[in-house]
Amino acid sequence: MSGAESFVPTPLFFTDAAAGRVRALIEEERNPALKLRVYVTGGGCSGFQYGFDFAETVGEDDTVVENGDVAMVIDPLSYQYLVGSTVDFEAGLAGARFLIKNPNATTTCGCGASFTV
């Protein structure tokens, strides 16, 4: 490398913990085409709500964020609310779940599943 390359930070962060959980689910399902789909919908106790699903396809306008050999996809409408966010996975006394740390959220509910911008 010449050193002239510039590094552009990823607007969304896909942690190793979240990628590891996706990788485990891909192995369980025996489907290497699965990707974590992250989205935002209206509703929830704070106005918007996070959602997680698994998808095999990527839409033409989707943003793809990779971590190693697994990927996360976000539709363009949801993307605008998630720029700068970190998608993580935690397992604890309250159970195991994907979660989003969103610096754009002005308020969040107690469970962290909904937010206001």
PDB file of C-alpha atoms in Angstrom:
ATOM      1  CA  MET A   1       0.000   0.000   0.000  1.00  0.00           C
ATOM      2  CA  SER A   2       1.216   3.448  -0.808  1.00  0.00           C
ATOM      3  CA  GLY A   3      -0.285   5.099   2.258  1.00  0.00           C
ATOM      4  CA  ALA A   4      -2.389   7.376   0.049  1.00  0.00           C
ATOM      5  CA  GLU A   5      -5.564   5.396   0.708  1.00  0.00           C
ATOM      6  CA  SER A   6      -8.072   7.177   2.900  1.00  0.00           C
ATOM      7  CA  PHE A   7     -10.094   5.477   5.602  1.00  0.00           C
ATOM      8  CA  VAL A   8     -13.778   6.310   5.630  1.00  0.00           C
ATOM      9  CA  PRO A   9     -15.460   5.245   8.877  1.00  0.00           C
ATOM     10  CA  THR A  10     -18.452   2.940   8.594  1.00  0.00           C
ATOM     11  CA  PRO A  11     -21.628   4.849   9.433  1.00  0.00           C
ATOM     12  CA  LEU A  12     -22.966   1.725  11.164  1.00  0.00           C
ATOM     13  CA  PHE A  13     -21.017  -0.578  13.423  1.00  0.00           C
ATOM     14  CA  PHE A  14     -21.606  -4.346  13.538  1.00  0.00           C
ATOM     15  CA  THR A  15     -19.862  -5.668  16.649  1.00  0.00           C
ATOM     16  CA  ASP A  16     -17.995  -8.946  16.856  1.00  0.00           C
ATOM     17  CA  ALA A  17     -20.559 -10.187  19.408  1.00  0.00           C
ATOM     18  CA  ALA A  18     -23.463  -9.510  17.004  1.00  0.00           C
ATOM     19  CA  ALA A  19     -21.572 -11.040  14.078  1.00  0.00           C
ATOM     20  CA  GLY A  20     -20.752 -14.092  16.184  1.00  0.00           C
ATOM     21  CA  ARG A  21     -24.433 -14.614  17.013  1.00  0.00           C
ATOM     22  CA  VAL A  22     -25.387 -14.262  13.330  1.00  0.00           C
ATOM     23  CA  ARG A  23     -22.655 -16.757  12.420  1.00  0.00           C
ATOM     24  CA  ALA A  24     -24.023 -19.240  15.010  1.00  0.00           C
ATOM     25  CA  LEU A  25     -27.566 -18.858  13.645  1.00  0.00           C
ATOM     26  CA  ILE A  26     -26.320 -19.369  10.077  1.00  0.00           C
ATOM     27  CA  GLU A  27     -24.657 -22.600  11.197  1.00  0.00           C
ATOM     28  CA  GLU A  28     -27.804 -23.740  13.048  1.00  0.00           C
ATOM     29  CA  GLU A  29     -29.957 -23.100   9.971  1.00  0.00           C
ATOM     30  CA  ARG A  30     -27.276 -24.423   7.596  1.00  0.00           C
ATOM     31  CA  ASN A  31     -27.961 -21.447   5.336  1.00  0.00           C
ATOM     32  CA  PRO A  32     -24.872 -19.339   4.497  1.00  0.00           C
ATOM     33  CA  ALA A  33     -27.077 -16.848   2.584  1.00  0.00           C
ATOM     34  CA  LEU A  34     -28.702 -15.516   5.793  1.00  0.00           C
ATOM     35  CA  LYS A  35     -28.027 -11.908   6.766  1.00  0.00           C
ATOM     36  CA  LEU A  36     -29.181  -9.911   9.779  1.00  0.00           C
ATOM     37  CA  ARG A  37     -31.762  -7.331   8.661  1.00  0.00           C
ATOM     38  CA  VAL A  38     -32.026  -4.304  10.966  1.00  0.00           C
ATOM     39  CA  TYR A  39     -34.935  -1.909  10.521  1.00  0.00           C
ATOM     40  CA  VAL A  40     -36.895   0.895  12.137  1.00  0.00           C
ATOM     41  CA  THR A  41     -40.692   1.062  12.235  1.00  0.00           C
ATOM     42  CA  GLY A  42     -43.164   3.526  13.686  1.00  0.00           C
ATOM     43  CA  GLY A  43     -44.566   2.598  17.075  1.00  0.00           C
ATOM     44  CA  GLY A  44     -43.188   1.533  20.396  1.00  0.00           C
ATOM     45  CA  CYS A  45     -43.513   3.603  23.541  1.00  0.00           C
ATOM     46  CA  SER A  46     -41.077   6.269  22.285  1.00  0.00           C
ATOM     47  CA  GLY A  47     -42.197   6.784  18.675  1.00  0.00           C
ATOM     48  CA  PHE A  48     -39.910   4.491  16.662  1.00  0.00           C
ATOM     49  CA  GLN A  49     -39.090   0.872  17.238  1.00  0.00           C
ATOM     50  CA  TYR A  50     -36.083  -1.254  16.268  1.00  0.00           C
ATOM     51  CA  GLY A  51     -36.609  -4.544  14.520  1.00  0.00           C
ATOM     52  CA  PHE A  52     -34.399  -7.494  13.653  1.00  0.00           C
ATOM     53  CA  ASP A  53     -35.021 -10.246  11.160  1.00  0.00           C
ATOM     54  CA  PHE A  54     -33.069 -12.618   8.957  1.00  0.00           C
ATOM     55  CA  ALA A  55     -33.098 -12.275   5.201  1.00  0.00           C
ATOM     56  CA  GLU A  56     -31.542 -14.164   2.326  1.00  0.00           C
ATOM     57  CA  THR A  57     -31.865 -11.342  -0.184  1.00  0.00           C
ATOM     58  CA  VAL A  58     -30.428  -7.846  -0.357  1.00  0.00           C
ATOM     59  CA  GLY A  59     -32.512  -5.088  -1.951  1.00  0.00           C
ATOM     60  CA  GLU A  60     -31.000  -2.837  -4.588  1.00  0.00           C
ATOM     61  CA  ASP A  61     -31.105   0.164  -2.213  1.00  0.00           C
ATOM     62  CA  ASP A  62     -30.066  -1.707   0.941  1.00  0.00           C
ATOM     63  CA  THR A  63     -26.844  -0.874   2.755  1.00  0.00           C
ATOM     64  CA  VAL A  64     -24.686  -3.882   3.606  1.00  0.00           C
ATOM     65  CA  VAL A  65     -22.278  -3.833   6.559  1.00  0.00           C
ATOM     66  CA  GLU A  66     -19.965  -6.809   6.890  1.00  0.00           C
ATOM     67  CA  ASN A  67     -18.040  -8.234   9.802  1.00  0.00           C
ATOM     68  CA  GLY A  68     -15.840 -11.052   8.591  1.00  0.00           C
ATOM     69  CA  ASP A  69     -17.941 -13.564   6.705  1.00  0.00           C
ATOM     70  CA  VAL A  70     -21.372 -12.352   7.902  1.00  0.00           C
ATOM     71  CA  ALA A  71     -23.439  -9.346   6.886  1.00  0.00           C
ATOM     72  CA  MET A  72     -26.071  -6.977   8.209  1.00  0.00           C
ATOM     73  CA  VAL A  73     -28.468  -5.198   5.820  1.00  0.00           C
ATOM     74  CA  ILE A  74     -30.449  -1.996   6.341  1.00  0.00           C
ATOM     75  CA  ASP A  75     -33.133  -0.511   4.091  1.00  0.00           C
ATOM     76  CA  PRO A  76     -32.737   3.168   3.067  1.00  0.00           C
ATOM     77  CA  LEU A  77     -35.634   4.453   5.205  1.00  0.00           C
ATOM     78  CA  SER A  78     -34.272   2.819   8.363  1.00  0.00           C
ATOM     79  CA  TYR A  79     -30.686   3.761   7.519  1.00  0.00           C
ATOM     80  CA  GLN A  80     -31.331   7.479   8.031  1.00  0.00           C
ATOM     81  CA  TYR A  81     -32.320   6.822  11.666  1.00  0.00           C
ATOM     82  CA  LEU A  82     -29.422   4.456  12.327  1.00  0.00           C
ATOM     83  CA  VAL A  83     -26.385   6.374  11.005  1.00  0.00           C
ATOM     84  CA  GLY A  84     -23.641   6.239  13.614  1.00  0.00           C
ATOM     85  CA  SER A  85     -25.326   3.429  15.559  1.00  0.00           C
ATOM     86  CA  THR A  86     -23.754   0.255  16.881  1.00  0.00           C
ATOM     87  CA  VAL A  87     -25.557  -3.062  16.504  1.00  0.00           C
ATOM     88  CA  ASP A  88     -24.530  -5.384  19.306  1.00  0.00           C
ATOM     89  CA  PHE A  89     -25.593  -8.648  20.930  1.00  0.00           C
ATOM     90  CA  GLU A  90     -25.765  -9.321  24.637  1.00  0.00           C
ATOM     91  CA  ALA A  91     -26.654 -12.298  26.763  1.00  0.00           C
ATOM     92  CA  GLY A  92     -27.477 -11.758  30.399  1.00  0.00           C
ATOM     93  CA  LEU A  93     -30.059 -12.295  33.103  1.00  0.00           C
ATOM     94  CA  ALA A  94     -32.720 -10.603  30.967  1.00  0.00           C
ATOM     95  CA  GLY A  95     -32.024 -13.040  28.121  1.00  0.00           C
ATOM     96  CA  ALA A  96     -30.099 -12.848  24.884  1.00  0.00           C
ATOM     97  CA  ARG A  97     -30.864 -10.114  22.373  1.00  0.00           C
ATOM     98  CA  PHE A  98     -29.601  -7.894  19.615  1.00  0.00           C
ATOM     99  CA  LEU A  99     -29.552  -4.238  20.620  1.00  0.00           C
ATOM    100  CA  ILE A 100     -28.784  -0.879  19.065  1.00  0.00           C
ATOM    101  CA  LYS A 101     -26.775   1.920  20.627  1.00  0.00           C
ATOM    102  CA  ASN A 102     -28.042   4.942  18.722  1.00  0.00           C
ATOM    103  CA  PRO A 103     -26.385   8.340  19.283  1.00  0.00           C
ATOM    104  CA  ASN A 104     -29.233  10.015  17.348  1.00  0.00           C
ATOM    105  CA  ALA A 105     -31.917   8.951  19.840  1.00  0.00           C
ATOM    106  CA  THR A 106     -32.977  11.797  22.101  1.00  0.00           C
ATOM    107  CA  THR A 107     -35.022   9.486  24.326  1.00  0.00           C
ATOM    108  CA  THR A 108     -35.320   5.733  24.637  1.00  0.00           C
ATOM    109  CA  CYS A 109     -37.680   3.496  26.508  1.00  0.00           C
ATOM    110  CA  GLY A 110     -36.563   1.414  29.470  1.00  0.00           C
ATOM    111  CA  CYS A 111     -36.152  -1.772  27.438  1.00  0.00           C
ATOM    112  CA  GLY A 112     -34.134  -0.032  24.712  1.00  0.00           C
ATOM    113  CA  ALA A 113     -36.410  -1.267  21.918  1.00  0.00           C
ATOM    114  CA  SER A 114     -37.907   2.108  20.976  1.00  0.00           C
ATOM    115  CA  PHE A 115     -36.615   5.650  20.639  1.00  0.00           C
ATOM    116  CA  THR A 116     -37.312   9.257  19.614  1.00  0.00           C
ATOM    117  CA  VAL A 117     -35.109  11.414  17.395  1.00  0.00           C
TER     118      VAL A 117
END
